[in-house]
Amino acid sequence: MIRTLYMRIAIVIFFVVWCSLALSSFTFSHYFRSQLNGRVEELLQNAAKLVVRLIQETEPQQLGQTVTIAARLNRGQELQLFAEGGERFSSGPGQKTMCVIPDDTVRDVLEGSSYSSFQSGESEQCPQGSVGTPFEYGGKRYALFVSPIGPRPVGRFDFIDFRNLLTIFLISTFLIALAAVYLVRPLKQITEATRKIAGGDFNVKLRIRQRDELGSLASSITHMAEELNKMEKMRQEFVSNVSHDIQTPLTSIRGFSKLLQRDTLAPDERLGYLRLIESESERLSRLSENLLKLASLDSEHHPHHPKSIQLDEQLRRSVVACEPLWSAKRLDIELELPPVRIVADEDSLNQVWTNLLHNAIKFTPPEGRIVVSLSEDERRATVTVSDTGIGIAYDDQPHLFRRFYKADASRQSSDMSGSGLGLAIVKKIVDLHEGAIELTSEPGAGTTIRVSLPKAGA
């Protein structure tokens, strides 16, 4: 059983090439033989006519000598002259001939029929072929047979044909082996690359420059390896961030718990430590809740129940729900919410508006301003949340929707720090609704986020 692709390709190419070659060789040989035999027959018939003319111009008593002279003039040809009554003349030495003419054939020609072994196919007794011509001379009937002497032209062609086929066989075998290597080598590289990827090594770059299906496959595998490498780095970064964000509040809780074990603590200090433990516990709870939310959004079985909702009313309820936060900072809230109805998952969108409003409130200084506006066209509704907060650095803006990314964390106070998952959740929910989200910000001048959603729903 042939297991390797190399052998399969080589055998298939070899079979196709040799079947084509054998068919073309057979066709060409058949055509060449027919043309060659026709040419030889024509030459022999012309020679027979000349000999007949020469005999008819000589004396009857010089007939044998005339046949010998005619044979010398027609070198490479054997002449046999049969006369009525059994008399025979031959140009062969010692009257021995290479071509034996059957008696029946001699009799037919003497009776006036022309003969050609090239037409009848009879060549066993006359391997080179012969032609017979009847004629009358001196009141008697004669039959003249002319046949070639020397190497058989068709036999010489057979030898040349065999030699050419042998040469082509050796050359084609070598070239087929090279072609098979050329075709299989990229597949071996691709196989090795996939094994590395399966083993967790994503630093794979296939140097295949072919502009065909194999080249496209190699390019796709290289691209896949690059994407898997990016995902692996993101996974490692995700694990590192989760571990850090979980470990930090746990360390604080453990430290404050040890301090609470002291009997010398004053009641105010003990109460302060308890509040810090409560704050860190809430922070840990929010982190766990966000991680569960992202895991649910990433799964294929996340509940998604689109229905017709009044988007302007939903935004008003979200702003009212955040009133304790923005009223504590004495923020000016402006609403521009004309009636707009869309089809979407109400619970998921509540999470979006809550996260965006919390971010706007958190990063806007006291007595600042937040504007929530709503607009629509024939196909989409657009929600815009603008604030007059601290803004976002230009270098951080392209990365804000990445998980656990925290913009300019070194300059944020503890009350402004978060888990870095809020905007990632917002982006995931908007994508599930087949919407788009856009962020523009000017450091020190505020941030604007636009969420565009299809009115017909996802």
Coordinates of C-alpha atoms in Angstrom, one line a residue:
M1 CA 0.0 0.0 0.0
I2 CA 1.4 3.4 -1.0
R3 CA 1.3 5.6 2.1
T4 CA 3.4 8.6 1.1
L5 CA 2.1 11.5 -1.0
Y6 CA 5.5 11.7 -2.7
M7 CA 5.1 8.2 -4.2
R8 CA 1.5 8.8 -5.1
I9 CA 2.3 12.0 -7.0
A10 CA 5.3 10.3 -8.7
I11 CA 3.2 7.3 -9.8
V12 CA 0.3 9.3 -11.0
I13 CA 2.5 11.6 -13.1
F14 CA 4.5 8.7 -14.4
F15 CA 1.4 6.8 -15.4
V16 CA -0.2 9.8 -17.1
V17 CA 3.1 10.7 -18.9
W18 CA 3.7 7.2 -20.2
C19 CA 0.2 6.5 -21.2
S20 CA 0.2 9.7 -23.3
L21 CA 3.7 8.9 -24.6
A22 CA 2.7 5.3 -25.6
L23 CA -0.4 6.5 -27.3
S24 CA 1.4 9.2 -29.2
S25 CA 4.2 6.8 -30.1
F26 CA 1.8 4.2 -31.4
T27 CA -0.1 6.7 -33.5
F28 CA 3.1 8.2 -34.9
S29 CA 4.6 4.8 -35.6
H30 CA 1.5 3.6 -37.4
Y31 CA 1.4 6.7 -39.6
F32 CA 5.2 6.6 -40.3
R33 CA 5.0 2.9 -41.3
S34 CA 2.2 3.5 -43.7
Q35 CA 4.0 6.4 -45.3
L36 CA 7.3 4.6 -45.5
N37 CA 5.8 1.4 -46.9
G38 CA 3.9 3.5 -49.5
R39 CA 7.2 5.3 -50.5
V40 CA 9.1 2.0 -50.8
E41 CA 6.3 0.4 -52.9
E42 CA 6.3 3.4 -55.2
L43 CA 10.1 3.2 -55.7
L44 CA 10.0 -0.6 -56.4
Q45 CA 7.2 -0.1 -58.9
N46 CA 9.1 2.6 -60.7
A47 CA 12.2 0.4 -60.8
A48 CA 10.1 -2.5 -62.2
K49 CA 8.8 -0.3 -65.0
L50 CA 12.4 0.7 -65.9
V51 CA 13.6 -2.9 -65.9
V52 CA 10.6 -4.0 -68.1
R53 CA 11.4 -1.2 -70.6
L54 CA 15.1 -2.2 -70.6
I55 CA 14.2 -5.9 -71.2
Q56 CA 11.8 -5.1 -74.0
E57 CA 14.6 -3.2 -75.8
T58 CA 17.1 -6.2 -75.7
E59 CA 17.4 -9.5 -77.6
P60 CA 15.7 -12.5 -76.1
Q61 CA 18.9 -14.5 -75.9
Q62 CA 20.4 -11.8 -73.7
L63 CA 17.6 -11.9 -71.2
G64 CA 19.5 -13.2 -68.2
Q65 CA 22.4 -10.8 -68.8
T66 CA 20.0 -8.0 -69.1
V67 CA 18.5 -8.9 -65.7
T68 CA 21.9 -8.9 -64.1
I69 CA 22.8 -5.5 -65.6
A70 CA 19.5 -4.1 -64.5
A71 CA 20.2 -5.3 -60.9
R72 CA 23.6 -3.5 -61.0
L73 CA 21.9 -0.3 -62.2
N74 CA 19.3 -0.6 -59.4
R75 CA 21.6 -1.1 -56.4
G76 CA 19.9 -2.2 -53.3
Q77 CA 17.2 -4.1 -55.1
E78 CA 16.8 -7.7 -56.0
L79 CA 15.2 -8.7 -59.3
Q80 CA 13.5 -12.0 -60.1
L81 CA 12.1 -12.7 -63.6
F82 CA 9.7 -15.6 -64.1
A83 CA 8.9 -16.7 -67.7
E84 CA 5.9 -18.7 -68.9
G85 CA 6.9 -22.3 -68.9
G86 CA 8.9 -22.3 -65.7
E87 CA 12.0 -20.4 -66.8
R88 CA 13.5 -18.2 -64.1
F89 CA 16.2 -15.5 -63.9
S90 CA 17.5 -13.9 -60.7
S91 CA 20.0 -11.1 -59.9
G92 CA 21.0 -12.9 -56.6
P93 CA 24.5 -14.5 -56.4
G94 CA 24.3 -18.2 -57.4
Q95 CA 20.6 -17.8 -58.1
K96 CA 20.0 -17.6 -54.4
T97 CA 17.4 -15.0 -53.4
M98 CA 16.5 -13.3 -50.1
C99 CA 12.9 -13.0 -51.2
V100 CA 11.1 -16.2 -51.9
I101 CA 8.0 -15.7 -54.1
P102 CA 5.2 -18.2 -53.7
D103 CA 4.2 -20.2 -56.7
D104 CA 0.6 -19.0 -56.5
T105 CA 1.8 -15.4 -56.6
V106 CA 4.0 -16.1 -59.6
R107 CA 1.1 -17.8 -61.4
D108 CA -1.2 -14.9 -60.7
V109 CA 1.2 -12.3 -62.0
L110 CA 1.9 -14.4 -65.1
E111 CA -1.8 -14.4 -65.7
G112 CA -1.8 -10.6 -65.8
S113 CA -2.3 -9.5 -62.2
S114 CA -0.1 -7.0 -60.4
Y115 CA 1.2 -7.9 -57.0
S116 CA 2.4 -5.9 -54.0
S117 CA 3.2 -7.5 -50.6
F118 CA 2.8 -4.0 -49.0
Q119 CA -0.9 -4.2 -50.0
S120 CA -1.6 -7.9 -49.2
G121 CA 0.5 -8.0 -46.0
E122 CA 2.4 -11.1 -47.1
S123 CA 6.0 -10.6 -45.8
E124 CA 6.9 -13.8 -44.1
Q125 CA 8.8 -15.2 -47.2
C126 CA 9.9 -11.8 -48.4
P127 CA 10.7 -9.8 -45.2
Q128 CA 11.6 -6.6 -47.1
G129 CA 8.5 -6.6 -49.2
S130 CA 8.2 -6.9 -53.0
V131 CA 6.2 -5.9 -56.0
G132 CA 5.3 -8.0 -59.1
T133 CA 4.6 -6.6 -62.6
P134 CA 3.3 -8.7 -65.6
F135 CA 4.5 -8.0 -69.1
E136 CA 4.8 -9.7 -72.5
Y137 CA 8.1 -10.0 -74.4
G138 CA 8.8 -12.0 -77.6
G139 CA 5.3 -13.6 -77.5
K140 CA 5.8 -15.0 -74.0
R141 CA 4.4 -13.8 -70.7
Y142 CA 6.7 -12.8 -67.9
A143 CA 6.4 -11.8 -64.2
L144 CA 9.1 -9.4 -62.8
F145 CA 9.4 -9.2 -59.0
V146 CA 11.5 -6.4 -57.4
S147 CA 12.4 -6.4 -53.7
P148 CA 14.8 -4.3 -51.6
I149 CA 18.1 -5.6 -50.3
G150 CA 19.7 -4.5 -47.0
P151 CA 18.5 -3.4 -43.6
R152 CA 14.8 -3.1 -43.4
P153 CA 13.7 0.6 -43.2
V154 CA 10.9 -0.2 -40.9
G155 CA 13.0 -2.3 -38.7
R156 CA 15.6 0.5 -38.4
F157 CA 12.8 2.8 -37.5
D158 CA 11.7 0.4 -34.8
F159 CA 15.2 0.4 -33.3
I160 CA 15.3 4.2 -33.3
D161 CA 11.8 4.4 -31.8
F162 CA 12.8 2.0 -29.0
R163 CA 16.0 3.9 -28.3
N164 CA 14.1 7.2 -28.2
L165 CA 11.5 5.7 -25.8
L166 CA 14.2 4.4 -23.5
T167 CA 15.9 7.8 -23.4
I168 CA 12.6 9.6 -22.7
F169 CA 11.9 7.0 -20.0
L170 CA 15.2 7.8 -18.2
I171 CA 14.8 11.6 -18.5
S172 CA 11.1 11.6 -17.6
T173 CA 11.7 9.4 -14.5
F174 CA 14.4 11.9 -13.3
L175 CA 12.2 14.9 -14.0
I176 CA 9.1 13.3 -12.4
A177 CA 11.1 12.6 -9.3
L178 CA 12.2 16.3 -9.1
A179 CA 8.6 17.5 -9.8
A180 CA 7.3 15.3 -7.0
V181 CA 9.9 16.6 -4.6
Y182 CA 9.0 20.2 -5.6
L183 CA 5.3 19.5 -4.9
V184 CA 5.7 17.6 -1.7
R185 CA 8.3 19.7 0.0
P186 CA 5.9 22.6 0.8
L187 CA 3.4 20.0 2.2
K188 CA 6.2 18.7 4.5
Q189 CA 6.9 22.2 5.7
I190 CA 3.2 22.8 6.3
T191 CA 2.9 19.5 8.2
E192 CA 5.8 20.4 10.4
A193 CA 4.3 23.8 11.1
T194 CA 1.0 22.4 12.1
R195 CA 2.7 20.0 14.5
K196 CA 4.5 22.9 16.1
I197 CA 1.2 24.9 16.4
A198 CA -0.5 21.8 18.0
G199 CA 2.4 21.6 20.5
G200 CA 1.9 25.2 21.5
D201 CA 4.7 26.8 19.5
F202 CA 3.1 29.7 17.6
N203 CA 6.3 31.2 16.3
V204 CA 5.8 29.7 12.9
K205 CA 6.7 31.4 9.6
L206 CA 6.5 29.4 6.4
R207 CA 8.8 30.6 3.7
I208 CA 6.7 29.4 0.8
R209 CA 6.6 31.9 -2.1
Q210 CA 4.5 29.9 -4.5
R211 CA 1.5 31.8 -5.9
D212 CA -0.9 28.9 -5.9
E213 CA -3.2 26.9 -3.6
L214 CA -0.2 25.7 -1.5
G215 CA 1.1 29.3 -1.2
S216 CA -2.3 30.5 -0.1
L217 CA -2.5 27.6 2.5
A218 CA 0.9 28.5 3.8
S219 CA 0.0 32.1 4.1
S220 CA -3.2 31.2 5.9
I221 CA -1.3 29.0 8.4
T222 CA 1.3 31.7 9.0
H223 CA -1.5 34.2 9.7
M224 CA -3.3 31.7 11.9
A225 CA -0.1 31.2 13.9
E226 CA 0.3 34.9 14.3
E227 CA -3.2 35.3 15.6
L228 CA -2.9 32.4 17.9
N229 CA 0.4 33.9 19.2
K230 CA -1.5 37.1 19.9
M231 CA -4.3 35.3 21.6
E232 CA -1.8 33.4 23.8
K233 CA -0.1 36.6 24.8
M234 CA -3.6 38.1 25.6
R235 CA -4.4 35.0 27.6
Q236 CA -1.2 35.3 29.6
E237 CA -1.8 39.0 30.1
F238 CA -5.4 38.2 31.1
V239 CA -4.3 35.7 33.7
S240 CA -1.7 38.0 35.0
N241 CA -4.2 40.9 35.3
V242 CA -6.8 38.8 36.9
S243 CA -4.3 37.4 39.4
H244 CA -3.0 40.9 40.2
D245 CA -6.5 42.4 40.6
I246 CA -7.6 39.5 42.8
Q247 CA -4.4 39.4 44.8
T248 CA -4.4 43.1 45.6
P249 CA -7.7 43.3 47.5
L250 CA -7.0 40.0 49.2
T251 CA -3.6 41.2 50.4
S252 CA -5.3 44.4 51.8
I253 CA -8.1 42.3 53.5
R254 CA -5.5 40.0 55.0
G255 CA -3.4 42.9 56.3
F256 CA -6.3 44.8 57.8
S257 CA -7.6 41.6 59.4
K258 CA -4.2 41.1 61.2
L259 CA -4.4 44.7 62.4
L260 CA -7.9 44.2 63.8
Q261 CA -6.5 41.4 66.0
R262 CA -4.7 43.9 68.1
D263 CA -6.3 44.7 71.4
T264 CA -4.8 48.2 71.6
L265 CA -6.7 49.5 68.6
A266 CA -8.9 52.5 69.2
P267 CA -12.6 52.2 68.2
D268 CA -12.2 54.8 65.4
E269 CA -9.2 52.9 64.0
R270 CA -11.0 49.6 64.2
L271 CA -14.0 51.1 62.3
G272 CA -11.7 52.6 59.7
Y273 CA -10.1 49.2 59.0
L274 CA -13.5 47.5 58.8
R275 CA -14.6 50.0 56.2
L276 CA -11.5 49.4 54.2
I277 CA -12.1 45.7 54.3
E278 CA -15.7 46.3 53.2
S279 CA -14.4 48.5 50.3
E280 CA -11.9 45.9 49.2
S281 CA -14.5 43.1 49.4
E282 CA -16.9 45.2 47.2
R283 CA -14.1 45.7 44.8
L284 CA -13.4 42.0 44.7
S285 CA -17.1 41.3 44.2
R286 CA -17.3 43.7 41.3
L287 CA -14.3 42.1 39.7
S288 CA -15.9 38.6 40.0
E289 CA -19.2 39.9 38.7
N290 CA -17.5 41.5 35.6
L291 CA -15.5 38.3 34.9
L292 CA -18.7 36.3 35.0
K293 CA -20.4 38.8 32.8
L294 CA -17.6 38.6 30.2
A295 CA -17.5 34.8 30.3
S296 CA -21.3 34.8 29.7
L297 CA -21.0 37.2 26.8
D298 CA -18.2 35.2 25.3
S299 CA -20.1 31.9 25.4
E300 CA -22.4 30.8 22.6
H301 CA -25.3 30.3 25.1
H302 CA -25.5 33.8 26.4
P303 CA -29.1 34.8 26.8
H304 CA -30.1 37.3 24.2
H305 CA -33.7 38.4 24.1
P306 CA -34.3 41.3 21.7
K307 CA -37.6 43.1 21.9
S308 CA -39.0 46.5 21.1
I309 CA -37.9 49.1 23.7
Q310 CA -38.2 52.8 24.1
L311 CA -34.6 53.8 24.1
D312 CA -35.1 57.4 25.4
E313 CA -37.0 56.1 28.4
Q314 CA -34.3 53.5 29.2
L315 CA -31.6 56.2 29.1
R316 CA -33.6 58.4 31.5
R317 CA -34.0 55.6 34.0
S318 CA -30.3 54.9 33.8
V319 CA -29.5 58.5 34.6
V320 CA -32.0 58.6 37.5
A321 CA -30.4 55.3 38.9
C322 CA -27.0 57.1 39.0
E323 CA -28.4 60.2 40.8
P324 CA -26.6 59.5 44.1
L325 CA -23.3 59.5 42.3
W326 CA -23.6 62.6 40.1
S327 CA -25.5 64.6 42.8
A328 CA -22.7 63.9 45.3
K329 CA -20.3 65.6 42.9
R330 CA -22.8 68.4 42.0
L331 CA -22.6 67.5 38.3
D332 CA -24.8 69.2 35.8
I333 CA -26.7 66.5 33.7
E334 CA -28.1 67.6 30.4
L335 CA -30.5 65.2 28.5
E336 CA -31.4 65.5 24.8
L337 CA -33.6 62.5 24.4
P338 CA -36.2 62.6 21.6
P339 CA -38.5 59.5 21.4
V340 CA -36.7 56.6 19.7
R341 CA -37.7 53.0 19.6
I342 CA -35.4 50.1 18.7
V343 CA -35.3 46.3 19.0
A344 CA -32.6 45.1 21.4
D345 CA -31.9 43.2 24.6
E346 CA -33.0 45.5 27.3
D347 CA -31.0 44.0 30.2
S348 CA -27.7 44.1 28.2
L349 CA -28.2 47.7 27.1
N350 CA -28.9 48.7 30.7
Q351 CA -25.4 47.4 31.5
V352 CA -23.9 49.5 28.6
W353 CA -25.6 52.8 29.8
T354 CA -24.7 52.1 33.4
N355 CA -21.0 51.5 32.7
L356 CA -20.7 54.6 30.4
L357 CA -22.5 56.9 33.0
H358 CA -20.4 55.5 35.9
N359 CA -17.2 56.2 33.9
A360 CA -18.3 59.7 33.0
I361 CA -19.2 60.5 36.6
K362 CA -16.0 59.0 38.0
F363 CA -13.6 61.0 35.8
T364 CA -15.5 64.3 35.8
P365 CA -14.4 66.8 38.5
P366 CA -17.0 68.2 40.9
E367 CA -19.4 70.8 39.3
G368 CA -18.6 69.4 35.9
R369 CA -21.1 68.6 33.1
I370 CA -22.3 65.4 31.4
V371 CA -24.5 65.5 28.3
V372 CA -26.5 62.4 27.2
S373 CA -28.1 62.9 23.7
L374 CA -29.9 60.6 21.3
S375 CA -30.4 60.9 17.6
E376 CA -31.7 58.6 14.8
D377 CA -31.8 58.1 11.1
E378 CA -33.7 55.6 8.9
R379 CA -31.6 52.6 10.0
R380 CA -29.7 53.4 13.2
A381 CA -30.0 55.1 16.6
T382 CA -27.0 56.9 18.1
V383 CA -26.4 57.5 21.8
T384 CA -23.8 60.1 22.8
V385 CA -22.3 60.5 26.3
S386 CA -20.1 63.5 26.7
D387 CA -18.3 64.8 29.8
T388 CA -16.0 67.6 30.8
G389 CA -13.7 65.2 32.7
I390 CA -9.9 64.7 32.7
G391 CA -9.9 63.2 29.3
I392 CA -7.7 60.3 28.0
A393 CA -4.2 60.4 26.6
Y394 CA -3.9 59.9 22.9
D395 CA -1.6 56.8 23.3
D396 CA -4.2 55.1 25.5
Q397 CA -7.3 55.7 23.4
P398 CA -6.7 52.8 20.9
H399 CA -6.5 50.3 23.8
L400 CA -9.4 51.4 26.0
F401 CA -11.7 48.5 24.9
R402 CA -9.1 45.8 25.8
R403 CA -9.7 43.8 28.8
F404 CA -8.0 44.9 32.0
Y405 CA -6.5 48.0 30.2
K406 CA -6.3 51.0 32.6
A407 CA -5.5 54.3 31.1
D408 CA -2.7 56.3 32.8
A409 CA -3.0 54.1 35.9
S410 CA 0.0 55.9 37.6
R411 CA -1.9 59.2 37.7
Q412 CA -5.3 57.8 38.9
S413 CA -6.2 57.9 42.6
S414 CA -7.5 54.9 44.4
D415 CA -11.1 56.0 44.1
M416 CA -10.8 56.3 40.3
S417 CA -9.1 52.9 39.8
G418 CA -11.2 50.1 38.3
S419 CA -10.9 46.6 37.0
G420 CA -10.4 47.6 33.4
L421 CA -13.4 45.5 32.3
G422 CA -16.2 48.0 32.0
L423 CA -15.5 49.2 28.5
A424 CA -14.6 45.7 27.4
I425 CA -18.1 44.6 28.5
V426 CA -19.7 47.6 26.7
K427 CA -17.8 46.8 23.5
K428 CA -18.9 43.1 23.6
I429 CA -22.5 43.9 24.2
V430 CA -22.5 46.5 21.3
D431 CA -20.9 43.9 19.0
L432 CA -23.6 41.4 19.9
H433 CA -26.2 43.9 18.8
E434 CA -24.2 44.4 15.5
G435 CA -23.6 48.0 16.5
A436 CA -20.6 50.3 16.6
I437 CA -18.8 52.2 19.4
E438 CA -16.6 55.3 18.9
L439 CA -14.5 57.2 21.4
T440 CA -13.0 60.6 21.1
S441 CA -11.2 62.4 23.9
E442 CA -9.0 65.5 24.5
P443 CA -6.7 65.3 27.5
G444 CA -8.0 67.8 30.1
A445 CA -11.1 68.7 28.1
G446 CA -13.3 65.6 28.4
T447 CA -14.4 62.5 26.6
T448 CA -17.2 61.6 24.1
I449 CA -18.5 58.1 23.5
R450 CA -20.9 57.4 20.7
V451 CA -22.8 54.1 20.5
S452 CA -24.7 53.3 17.3
L453 CA -27.3 50.6 17.2
P454 CA -29.5 49.2 14.4
K455 CA -33.1 50.1 15.0
A456 CA -34.3 46.7 13.8
G457 CA -32.2 44.9 16.3
A458 CA -29.5 42.2 15.9

